[in-house]
Amino acid sequence: MDDKLMLMIPGPTPVPEQVLLAMAKHPIGHRSGDFSKVIAEVTEGLKWLHQTQNDVLILASSGTGAMEAGIINFLSPGDRVLVGTNGKFGDRWGQICDTYGLNATRISAEWGKPLDPEEFRKHLESDTEKQIKAVIVTHSETSAGVLNDLETINRHVKAHGEALIMVDAVTSLGATSVPIDAWGLDVVASGSQKGYMLPPGLGFVAVSPKAWEAYPNAKLPRFYLDLGKYRKEAAKNSHPFTPPVNMFFGLQVALQMMKKEGLENIFARHHRQMNATRAAMRALNLPLFAPDHAASPAITSVAPMGVEAEQIRSVMRKQFDIALAGGQDHLKGKIFRIGHLGFVSDRDILTALGALEATLQTLNYDFTPGAGVSAAAKVLSA
Ligand SMILES: *Cc1c(COP(=O)(O)O)cnc(C)c1O
């Protein structure tokens, strides 16, 4: 059925009608006074969302562009960095580092398991010469539905004193608290199609004063993603290039909506929906791929037994117009992932779980009908 597709993938995520309508306007000049006002408002809103006084710069890019900007603006060829890898996006950080000739030591965990902060501590403590320039971590590893313990890893980085902490917060920002100033996070990257309730198209990078100190000495080539340009223009409520003006209109409304809901309520909603989804999977005997203590508030990954992940996805898509994500790389066909990120209501969760039960029935999976929805309902109404 037309216009009924429900996106329960971890990006792009659903977009509210108010936001879509705000974007369905004629563009205005990006050097106009009216557009400056929009930049001023969204910049202030982004700082609120990021819980920071640091610069939050807006790029016309996907999330990966924001990650790449973080690397090339504050590091130099040959710099030693630690990169956490326990999924597709940690691997991507590693690839960016390799591309730019950094000396990257990977600290890895199996996909589905969180990174071990102790391993970071050991590397950082043994670096008495202070050669490690940055520690690079994916907070919510979307590919496996794992939330890494950024707070503890960051504590070890602070004890080291020199290294910058760079974070992919693409599916944690707006889903759980990422208190940039309280934790002293130096570079934090995110993208519009995740927790922001916007279509794809904007990348965001928050930059601390400590990272800016590294900027003048960072020797990697940069032009379009030279964050110094963005900072200079942002100070005048302007942008160095032609930004996607209509995306800014959408961002303005999305941030207004988030402010109205309140940060604490937004985080509570994501955690409640994560808990409800996980309770449902348990009640349906569908094994969760990530452990409770490291579950992503944005995405629940499930490794089904007795029923094929891809068949579930196919029936959900064809019969119920609900898009779920599959596994990536070696997890293709082994897991499916339910996104509950951004503009998702409790009703959406119940709808998806009801459709999932109907799908399981179609696929002759052995379970107690109603058990999943009922378990979720209990969590949602607690
Ligand atoms: C979606 C995502 C990204 C960014 O991917 P893009 O396609 O470049 O927007 C980065 N990290 C994580 C954890 C993600 O979920």
PDB file of N, CA and C and ligand atoms in Angstrom, residues 10 62-65 67 89 92 138 140-142 168 170-171 193-194, ligand 1:
ATOM      1  N   PRO A  10      17.837   1.337  11.244  1.00  0.00           N
ATOM      2  CA  PRO A  10      18.600   2.366  11.977  1.00  0.00           C
ATOM      3  C   PRO A  10      19.123   3.449  11.040  1.00  0.00           C
ATOM      4  N   SER A  62      26.918  12.864   4.818  1.00  0.00           N
ATOM      5  CA  SER A  62      26.321  11.847   5.680  1.00  0.00           C
ATOM      6  C   SER A  62      27.172  11.755   6.945  1.00  0.00           C
ATOM      7  N   GLY A  63      26.850  10.830   7.800  1.00  0.00           N
ATOM      8  CA  GLY A  63      27.597  10.690   9.047  1.00  0.00           C
ATOM      9  C   GLY A  63      29.072  10.420   8.823  1.00  0.00           C
ATOM     10  N   THR A  64      29.368   9.663   7.794  1.00  0.00           N
ATOM     11  CA  THR A  64      30.766   9.321   7.507  1.00  0.00           C
ATOM     12  C   THR A  64      31.597  10.573   7.200  1.00  0.00           C
ATOM     13  N   GLY A  65      30.982  11.556   6.550  1.00  0.00           N
ATOM     14  CA  GLY A  65      31.683  12.810   6.276  1.00  0.00           C
ATOM     15  C   GLY A  65      32.080  13.500   7.574  1.00  0.00           C
ATOM     16  N   MET A  67      32.630  11.952  10.392  1.00  0.00           N
ATOM     17  CA  MET A  67      33.720  11.143  10.973  1.00  0.00           C
ATOM     18  C   MET A  67      35.054  11.502  10.302  1.00  0.00           C
ATOM     19  N   PHE A  89      30.868  -0.099  11.862  1.00  0.00           N
ATOM     20  CA  PHE A  89      31.228   1.318  11.932  1.00  0.00           C
ATOM     21  C   PHE A  89      32.563   1.536  12.627  1.00  0.00           C
ATOM     22  N   ARG A  92      34.869   1.000   9.976  1.00  0.00           N
ATOM     23  CA  ARG A  92      34.941   2.171   9.092  1.00  0.00           C
ATOM     24  C   ARG A  92      35.912   3.210   9.637  1.00  0.00           C
ATOM     25  N   THR A 138      33.226   4.026  18.503  1.00  0.00           N
ATOM     26  CA  THR A 138      31.825   4.081  18.090  1.00  0.00           C
ATOM     27  C   THR A 138      30.973   3.848  19.338  1.00  0.00           C
ATOM     28  N   SER A 140      27.352   3.836  19.893  1.00  0.00           N
ATOM     29  CA  SER A 140      26.349   2.799  19.615  1.00  0.00           C
ATOM     30  C   SER A 140      26.729   2.144  18.290  1.00  0.00           C
ATOM     31  N   GLU A 141      27.177   0.895  18.372  1.00  0.00           N
ATOM     32  CA  GLU A 141      27.614   0.170  17.162  1.00  0.00           C
ATOM     33  C   GLU A 141      26.366  -0.427  16.506  1.00  0.00           C
ATOM     34  N   THR A 142      25.893   0.286  15.512  1.00  0.00           N
ATOM     35  CA  THR A 142      24.615  -0.003  14.866  1.00  0.00           C
ATOM     36  C   THR A 142      24.556  -1.399  14.239  1.00  0.00           C
ATOM     37  N   ASP A 168      32.020   8.359  17.391  1.00  0.00           N
ATOM     38  CA  ASP A 168      30.890   8.209  16.474  1.00  0.00           C
ATOM     39  C   ASP A 168      29.661   8.062  17.359  1.00  0.00           C
ATOM     40  N   VAL A 170      26.620   8.534  16.101  1.00  0.00           N
ATOM     41  CA  VAL A 170      25.580   8.642  15.074  1.00  0.00           C
ATOM     42  C   VAL A 170      24.257   8.020  15.535  1.00  0.00           C
ATOM     43  N   THR A 171      24.327   6.856  16.203  1.00  0.00           N
ATOM     44  CA  THR A 171      23.052   6.312  16.701  1.00  0.00           C
ATOM     45  C   THR A 171      22.944   6.348  18.228  1.00  0.00           C
ATOM     46  N   GLN A 193      20.004  11.610   9.516  1.00  0.00           N
ATOM     47  CA  GLN A 193      18.993  10.571   9.256  1.00  0.00           C
ATOM     48  C   GLN A 193      18.851   9.572  10.395  1.00  0.00           C
ATOM     49  N   LYS A 194      19.440   9.876  11.554  1.00  0.00           N
ATOM     50  CA  LYS A 194      19.388   8.937  12.678  1.00  0.00           C
ATOM     51  C   LYS A 194      18.485   9.492  13.776  1.00  0.00           C
TER      52      LYS A 194
HETATM   53  C1  LIG B   1      24.562   5.337  10.051  1.00  0.00           C
HETATM   54  C2  LIG B   1      25.824   5.327  10.814  1.00  0.00           C
HETATM   55  C3  LIG B   1      26.950   6.058  10.387  1.00  0.00           C
HETATM   56  C4  LIG B   1      26.967   6.955   9.202  1.00  0.00           C
HETATM   57  O1  LIG B   1      26.676   6.371   8.013  1.00  0.00           O
HETATM   58  P1  LIG B   1      26.383   7.310   6.778  1.00  0.00           P
HETATM   59  O2  LIG B   1      25.777   6.366   5.807  1.00  0.00           O
HETATM   60  O3  LIG B   1      27.653   7.876   6.323  1.00  0.00           O
HETATM   61  O4  LIG B   1      25.437   8.379   7.250  1.00  0.00           O
HETATM   62  C5  LIG B   1      28.065   6.040  11.164  1.00  0.00           C
HETATM   63  N1  LIG B   1      28.120   5.342  12.314  1.00  0.00           N
HETATM   64  C6  LIG B   1      27.073   4.648  12.762  1.00  0.00           C
HETATM   65  C7  LIG B   1      27.204   3.938  14.068  1.00  0.00           C
HETATM   66  C8  LIG B   1      25.889   4.617  12.038  1.00  0.00           C
HETATM   67  O5  LIG B   1      24.833   3.950  12.510  1.00  0.00           O
END
